[in-house]
PDB file of C-alpha atoms in Angstrom:
ATOM      1  CA  MET A 259       3.029  -1.066  -6.159  1.00 93.00           C
ATOM      2  CA  ILE A 260       4.777   1.263  -3.464  1.00 96.00           C
ATOM      3  CA  THR A 261       8.032   1.197  -5.823  1.00 94.00           C
ATOM      4  CA  PHE A 262       5.754   3.079  -8.801  1.00 95.00           C
ATOM      5  CA  THR A 263       4.700   5.540  -6.640  1.00 96.00           C
ATOM      6  CA  GLY A 264       8.422   7.109  -6.185  1.00 96.00           C
ATOM      7  CA  TRP A 265       7.125   7.636  -3.013  1.00 97.00           C
ATOM      8  CA  ASP A 266      10.577   9.319  -0.700  1.00 95.00           C
ATOM      9  CA  ALA A 267       9.578   7.720   2.750  1.00 96.00           C
ATOM     10  CA  GLN A 268      10.041  12.111   3.384  1.00 96.00           C
ATOM     11  CA  THR A 269       5.833  12.357   2.745  1.00 96.00           C
ATOM     12  CA  PRO A 270       2.852  11.345   3.874  1.00 97.00           C
ATOM     13  CA  LEU A 271       1.203   7.690   2.328  1.00 98.00           C
ATOM     14  CA  PHE A 272      -2.258   7.208   3.155  1.00 97.00           C
ATOM     15  CA  ASP A 273      -4.110   4.553   1.964  1.00 97.00           C
ATOM     16  CA  PRO A 274      -7.996   4.898   2.300  1.00 97.00           C
ATOM     17  CA  MET A 275      -9.051   1.497   1.294  1.00 96.00           C
ATOM     18  CA  CYS A 276      -6.612  -1.096   3.257  1.00 97.00           C
ATOM     19  CA  GLY A 277      -7.348  -3.547   4.401  1.00 95.00           C
ATOM     20  CA  SER A 278      -5.015  -6.175   5.829  1.00 96.00           C
ATOM     21  CA  GLY A 279      -2.555  -3.881   5.654  1.00 97.00           C
ATOM     22  CA  THR A 280      -0.572  -5.130   2.905  1.00 96.00           C
ATOM     23  CA  LEU A 281       0.565  -1.997   0.985  1.00 97.00           C
ATOM     24  CA  LEU A 282       1.115  -0.003   4.448  1.00 98.00           C
ATOM     25  CA  CYS A 283       3.796  -2.903   5.417  1.00 97.00           C
ATOM     26  CA  GLU A 284       5.130  -2.350   1.840  1.00 96.00           C
ATOM     27  CA  ALA A 285       5.966   1.077   2.284  1.00 98.00           C
ATOM     28  CA  LEU A 286       6.829   0.807   5.228  1.00 97.00           C
ATOM     29  CA  ILE A 287       9.436  -1.846   4.532  1.00 95.00           C
ATOM     30  CA  LYS A 288      10.668   0.727   1.658  1.00 96.00           C
ATOM     31  CA  GLY A 289      11.048   3.852   3.334  1.00 96.00           C
ATOM     32  CA  ALA A 290      12.206   1.859   6.810  1.00 95.00           C
ATOM     33  CA  ARG A 291      15.257  -0.341   5.050  1.00 93.00           C
ATOM     34  CA  ILE A 292      14.321  -2.928   6.728  1.00 91.00           C
ATOM     35  CA  PRO A 293      16.145  -6.059   5.320  1.00 85.00           C
ATOM     36  CA  PRO A 294      13.901  -8.632   2.985  1.00 79.00           C
ATOM     37  CA  ALA A 295      13.147 -11.587   5.433  1.00 76.00           C
ATOM     38  CA  LEU A 296      13.757  -9.409   8.789  1.00 73.00           C
ATOM     39  CA  LEU A 297      11.604 -11.491  10.785  1.00 73.00           C
ATOM     40  CA  ARG A 298      13.182 -14.917   9.514  1.00 78.00           C
ATOM     41  CA  SER A 299      14.331 -16.818  12.442  1.00 80.00           C
ATOM     42  CA  ARG A 300      16.074 -19.841  10.052  1.00 85.00           C
ATOM     43  CA  PHE A 301      16.851 -19.670   6.427  1.00 86.00           C
ATOM     44  CA  GLY A 302      17.552 -22.611   3.514  1.00 89.00           C
ATOM     45  CA  LEU A 303      21.091 -21.347   3.243  1.00 88.00           C
ATOM     46  CA  GLU A 304      22.838 -22.509   6.660  1.00 88.00           C
ATOM     47  CA  HIS A 305      22.305 -25.989   5.343  1.00 91.00           C
ATOM     48  CA  MET A 306      25.165 -25.375   2.705  1.00 93.00           C
ATOM     49  CA  PRO A 307      28.517 -26.857   3.004  1.00 93.00           C
ATOM     50  CA  ASP A 308      31.034 -23.835   3.007  1.00 94.00           C
ATOM     51  CA  PHE A 309      28.204 -21.639   5.183  1.00 91.00           C
ATOM     52  CA  ASP A 310      30.003 -19.215   7.583  1.00 92.00           C
ATOM     53  CA  SER A 311      28.104 -18.099  10.312  1.00 89.00           C
ATOM     54  CA  SER A 312      30.427 -15.169  11.091  1.00 92.00           C
ATOM     55  CA  LEU A 313      30.138 -14.212   7.839  1.00 92.00           C
ATOM     56  CA  TRP A 314      26.225 -14.769   8.124  1.00 83.00           C
ATOM     57  CA  ALA A 315      26.213 -12.334  11.070  1.00 84.00           C
ATOM     58  CA  GLU A 316      28.249  -9.363   9.622  1.00 88.00           C
ATOM     59  CA  VAL A 317      26.262  -9.949   6.769  1.00 85.00           C
ATOM     60  CA  ARG A 318      22.556  -9.176   8.199  1.00 80.00           C
ATOM     61  CA  GLY A 319      24.275  -6.694  10.754  1.00 81.00           C
ATOM     62  CA  MET A 320      25.483  -4.524   8.325  1.00 82.00           C
ATOM     63  CA  SER A 321      22.021  -5.210   6.790  1.00 78.00           C
ATOM     64  CA  GLN A 322      19.654  -3.631  10.100  1.00 75.00           C
ATOM     65  CA  SER A 323      22.044  -1.617  10.895  1.00 76.00           C
ATOM     66  CA  LEU A 324      20.757   0.560   7.284  1.00 79.00           C
ATOM     67  CA  GLY A 325      17.906   0.769   8.881  1.00 80.00           C
ATOM     68  CA  ARG A 326      15.783   3.501   9.851  1.00 90.00           C
ATOM     69  CA  ASN A 327      12.782   4.970  12.053  1.00 92.00           C
ATOM     70  CA  LEU A 328      10.223   6.526  10.465  1.00 96.00           C
ATOM     71  CA  PRO A 329       7.929   9.692  11.960  1.00 96.00           C
ATOM     72  CA  GLN A 330       4.887   8.518  13.822  1.00 95.00           C
ATOM     73  CA  GLY A 331       1.721   8.824  11.323  1.00 95.00           C
ATOM     74  CA  LEU A 332       3.855   9.097   8.247  1.00 97.00           C
ATOM     75  CA  ILE A 333       1.724   6.862   7.127  1.00 98.00           C
ATOM     76  CA  ARG A 334      -1.792   5.950   7.755  1.00 96.00           C
ATOM     77  CA  GLY A 335      -4.893   3.719   6.656  1.00 97.00           C
ATOM     78  CA  SER A 336      -7.870   3.238   6.705  1.00 97.00           C
ATOM     79  CA  ASP A 337     -10.662   1.002   6.241  1.00 96.00           C
ATOM     80  CA  VAL A 338     -14.684   0.484   7.107  1.00 95.00           C
ATOM     81  CA  ASP A 339     -14.422  -2.982   8.332  1.00 95.00           C
ATOM     82  CA  GLN A 340     -13.353  -2.752  11.492  1.00 96.00           C
ATOM     83  CA  HIS A 341     -12.268  -6.583  10.560  1.00 97.00           C
ATOM     84  CA  ALA A 342      -9.696  -5.474   7.841  1.00 96.00           C
ATOM     85  CA  VAL A 343      -8.210  -2.976  10.660  1.00 97.00           C
ATOM     86  CA  ARG A 344      -7.984  -5.359  13.381  1.00 98.00           C
ATOM     87  CA  ALA A 345      -6.030  -7.515  11.222  1.00 98.00           C
ATOM     88  CA  ALA A 346      -4.234  -4.575   9.691  1.00 98.00           C
ATOM     89  CA  ARG A 347      -3.261  -3.118  13.040  1.00 98.00           C
ATOM     90  CA  THR A 348      -1.922  -7.327  13.531  1.00 97.00           C
ATOM     91  CA  ASN A 349       0.238  -7.092  10.628  1.00 97.00           C
ATOM     92  CA  CYS A 350       1.512  -3.640  11.099  1.00 97.00           C
ATOM     93  CA  SER A 351       3.043  -4.361  14.404  1.00 96.00           C
ATOM     94  CA  GLN A 352       4.133  -7.425  13.192  1.00 94.00           C
ATOM     95  CA  LEU A 353       7.597  -5.230  11.298  1.00 94.00           C
ATOM     96  CA  PRO A 354       9.875  -2.931  13.430  1.00 93.00           C
ATOM     97  CA  GLY A 355       8.162   0.412  13.558  1.00 94.00           C
ATOM     98  CA  GLY A 356       4.680  -0.650  12.799  1.00 96.00           C
ATOM     99  CA  LYS A 357       2.956   0.710  16.252  1.00 95.00           C
ATOM    100  CA  GLY A 358       3.309   4.486  13.861  1.00 96.00           C
ATOM    101  CA  ILE A 359       1.394   3.354  11.349  1.00 98.00           C
ATOM    102  CA  VAL A 360      -1.571   5.087  12.141  1.00 97.00           C
ATOM    103  CA  LEU A 361      -5.353   3.474  11.155  1.00 97.00           C
ATOM    104  CA  GLN A 362      -8.908   4.153  11.553  1.00 96.00           C
ATOM    105  CA  GLU A 363     -11.738   2.464  11.221  1.00 96.00           C
ATOM    106  CA  THR A 364     -13.189   4.780   8.734  1.00 95.00           C
ATOM    107  CA  GLY A 365     -14.801   4.604   5.513  1.00 93.00           C
ATOM    108  CA  PHE A 366     -12.800   6.458   2.232  1.00 93.00           C
ATOM    109  CA  VAL A 367     -15.467   9.288   2.511  1.00 90.00           C
ATOM    110  CA  ASP A 368     -15.446  10.449   6.441  1.00 92.00           C
ATOM    111  CA  ALA A 369     -11.471   9.897   6.766  1.00 87.00           C
ATOM    112  CA  PRO A 370      -9.620  12.704   7.022  1.00 82.00           C
ATOM    113  CA  GLY A 371      -8.226  13.830   2.879  1.00 80.00           C
ATOM    114  CA  LEU A 372      -4.263  13.952   1.852  1.00 87.00           C
ATOM    115  CA  ASN A 373      -2.912  17.256   0.084  1.00 87.00           C
ATOM    116  CA  GLU A 374       0.767  17.168  -0.650  1.00 88.00           C
ATOM    117  CA  GLY A 375       1.107  13.226  -0.431  1.00 94.00           C
ATOM    118  CA  VAL A 376       0.937   9.948  -1.823  1.00 97.00           C
ATOM    119  CA  ILE A 377      -2.267   8.162  -1.862  1.00 97.00           C
ATOM    120  CA  VAL A 378      -2.478   4.493  -2.265  1.00 97.00           C
ATOM    121  CA  CYS A 379      -4.869   1.950  -2.963  1.00 96.00           C
ATOM    122  CA  ASN A 380      -6.064  -1.349  -4.409  1.00 93.00           C
ATOM    123  CA  PRO A 381      -9.989  -1.075  -3.822  1.00 92.00           C
ATOM    124  CA  PRO A 382     -12.172  -4.039  -3.694  1.00 85.00           C
ATOM    125  CA  TYR A 383     -13.408  -4.588  -7.332  1.00 73.00           C
ATOM    126  CA  GLY A 384     -14.463  -8.111  -9.430  1.00 58.00           C
ATOM    127  CA  ARG A 385     -14.502 -10.960  -7.242  1.00 54.00           C
ATOM    128  CA  ARG A 386     -14.361  -8.512  -3.837  1.00 51.00           C
ATOM    129  CA  LEU A 387     -17.527  -6.862  -5.188  1.00 51.00           C
ATOM    130  CA  GLN A 388     -20.216  -8.796  -7.348  1.00 62.00           C
ATOM    131  CA  ASP A 389     -22.111  -6.375  -8.113  1.00 74.00           C
ATOM    132  CA  LYS A 390     -20.781  -4.031 -11.519  1.00 80.00           C
ATOM    133  CA  ARG A 391     -23.263  -0.826 -10.478  1.00 85.00           C
ATOM    134  CA  GLN A 392     -21.339  -1.240  -6.199  1.00 86.00           C
ATOM    135  CA  THR A 393     -18.335  -1.724  -8.010  1.00 87.00           C
ATOM    136  CA  ALA A 394     -18.882   1.935 -10.672  1.00 89.00           C
ATOM    137  CA  GLU A 395     -20.192   3.652  -7.893  1.00 92.00           C
ATOM    138  CA  LEU A 396     -17.339   3.147  -5.095  1.00 92.00           C
ATOM    139  CA  LEU A 397     -14.703   4.417  -7.593  1.00 94.00           C
ATOM    140  CA  GLU A 398     -17.534   7.389  -8.319  1.00 95.00           C
ATOM    141  CA  SER A 399     -17.304   8.713  -5.538  1.00 95.00           C
ATOM    142  CA  PHE A 400     -13.852   7.083  -4.393  1.00 96.00           C
ATOM    143  CA  GLY A 401     -12.675   9.962  -7.475  1.00 96.00           C
ATOM    144  CA  ARG A 402     -15.024  12.267  -6.017  1.00 95.00           C
ATOM    145  CA  PHE A 403     -13.269  12.379  -2.236  1.00 95.00           C
ATOM    146  CA  LEU A 404      -9.589  12.583  -3.764  1.00 95.00           C
ATOM    147  CA  ARG A 405     -10.972  15.988  -6.262  1.00 94.00           C
ATOM    148  CA  ARG A 406     -12.694  17.188  -3.040  1.00 93.00           C
ATOM    149  CA  ARG A 407     -10.189  16.377  -0.070  1.00 93.00           C
ATOM    150  CA  CYS A 408      -6.787  15.467  -1.670  1.00 94.00           C
ATOM    151  CA  SER A 409      -5.542  18.473  -4.064  1.00 93.00           C
ATOM    152  CA  GLY A 410      -1.950  18.755  -4.767  1.00 95.00           C
ATOM    153  CA  ALA A 411      -1.516  14.723  -3.525  1.00 96.00           C
ATOM    154  CA  THR A 412      -1.097  11.791  -5.994  1.00 97.00           C
ATOM    155  CA  ALA A 413      -2.747   8.594  -6.161  1.00 97.00           C
ATOM    156  CA  TYR A 414      -1.938   5.657  -7.490  1.00 98.00           C
ATOM    157  CA  VAL A 415      -5.230   3.212  -7.619  1.00 97.00           C
ATOM    158  CA  TYR A 416      -4.975  -0.483  -8.750  1.00 95.00           C
ATOM    159  CA  LEU A 417      -7.644  -1.943 -10.232  1.00 91.00           C
ATOM    160  CA  GLY A 418      -8.176  -5.759 -11.778  1.00 86.00           C
ATOM    161  CA  SER A 419      -8.623  -3.580 -15.616  1.00 86.00           C
ATOM    162  CA  ARG A 420      -8.171  -0.501 -17.253  1.00 87.00           C
ATOM    163  CA  GLU A 421     -11.640  -0.929 -18.064  1.00 88.00           C
ATOM    164  CA  LEU A 422     -12.769   0.073 -14.051  1.00 89.00           C
ATOM    165  CA  HIS A 423     -10.494   2.670 -14.647  1.00 91.00           C
ATOM    166  CA  ARG A 424     -13.250   4.119 -16.312  1.00 92.00           C
ATOM    167  CA  GLN A 425     -15.826   4.421 -13.177  1.00 93.00           C
ATOM    168  CA  ILE A 426     -12.902   6.829 -11.035  1.00 94.00           C
ATOM    169  CA  PRO A 427     -13.898  10.405 -12.994  1.00 94.00           C
ATOM    170  CA  LEU A 428     -10.464  11.509 -13.598  1.00 95.00           C
ATOM    171  CA  SER A 429      -7.698  11.181 -16.264  1.00 95.00           C
ATOM    172  CA  PRO A 430      -5.143   9.302 -15.486  1.00 96.00           C
ATOM    173  CA  ALA A 431      -1.257  10.624 -16.047  1.00 96.00           C
ATOM    174  CA  TRP A 432      -0.592   7.213 -17.004  1.00 96.00           C
ATOM    175  CA  THR A 433      -1.314   3.327 -16.502  1.00 95.00           C
ATOM    176  CA  LYS A 434       0.854  -0.100 -15.787  1.00 94.00           C
ATOM    177  CA  ASP A 435      -0.400  -3.741 -16.690  1.00 93.00           C
ATOM    178  CA  LEU A 436       0.401  -5.409 -13.388  1.00 91.00           C
ATOM    179  CA  SER A 437      -0.972  -8.638 -12.104  1.00 86.00           C
ATOM    180  CA  ASN A 438      -1.209  -9.007  -8.484  1.00 76.00           C
ATOM    181  CA  GLY A 439      -2.052 -11.948  -7.004  1.00 75.00           C
ATOM    182  CA  GLY A 440      -2.031 -14.029 -10.028  1.00 79.00           C
ATOM    183  CA  LEU A 441      -4.611 -11.994 -10.831  1.00 79.00           C
ATOM    184  CA  GLN A 442      -4.174  -9.381 -14.074  1.00 86.00           C
ATOM    185  CA  GLY A 443      -4.788  -5.942 -13.130  1.00 90.00           C
ATOM    186  CA  CYS A 444      -3.762  -2.334 -13.779  1.00 94.00           C
ATOM    187  CA  LEU A 445      -2.121   0.875 -11.714  1.00 96.00           C
ATOM    188  CA  ALA A 446      -3.368   3.978 -13.045  1.00 97.00           C
ATOM    189  CA  LYS A 447      -1.743   7.558 -11.299  1.00 97.00           C
ATOM    190  CA  TYR A 448      -3.748  10.339 -10.968  1.00 97.00           C
ATOM    191  CA  ARG A 449      -2.467  14.399 -10.162  1.00 97.00           C
ATOM    192  CA  ILE A 450      -4.653  15.317  -8.129  1.00 95.00           C
ATOM    193  CA  ARG A 451      -5.619  19.447  -8.767  1.00 88.00           C
TER     194      ARG A 451
END
């Protein structure tokens, strides 16, 4: 999802319904150029008959040297659920530079808006919100938040279906079918004017 945004790690990125921080961590990994599986201590290739430990150390060192530090607060997130924010803080802090991600315990309605940046989120729907009316109200309110407090930003919203995007009172620039955790869904891009 972060790749589809085209985020350049220069402009602010905000997830107003961050949950446990998955999208924030993915943005940090991409933006800071953190090598895949950096935190792993062992790899299956180490058991191959022709494994060269000095070459492996060189490759790991080279990939780690490509990393970069991102400014404090370039990536931020918020969520109304204190347990989700606590989980996001724990998850983000596991990554190099993760403590630079700013997290707030607040609903998007009370969160500071974002102008001229990238908003990315996976709002609750379907399995997480069983009540269709509740889902519709949340998405409509989120659309109003985007329009009123995020002018100049571009939002990327993942939902369980194209039909759910109709609940957001904005017209998407494009939509793409995506699978998330085995569930079929749709990512939509909104340019906020």
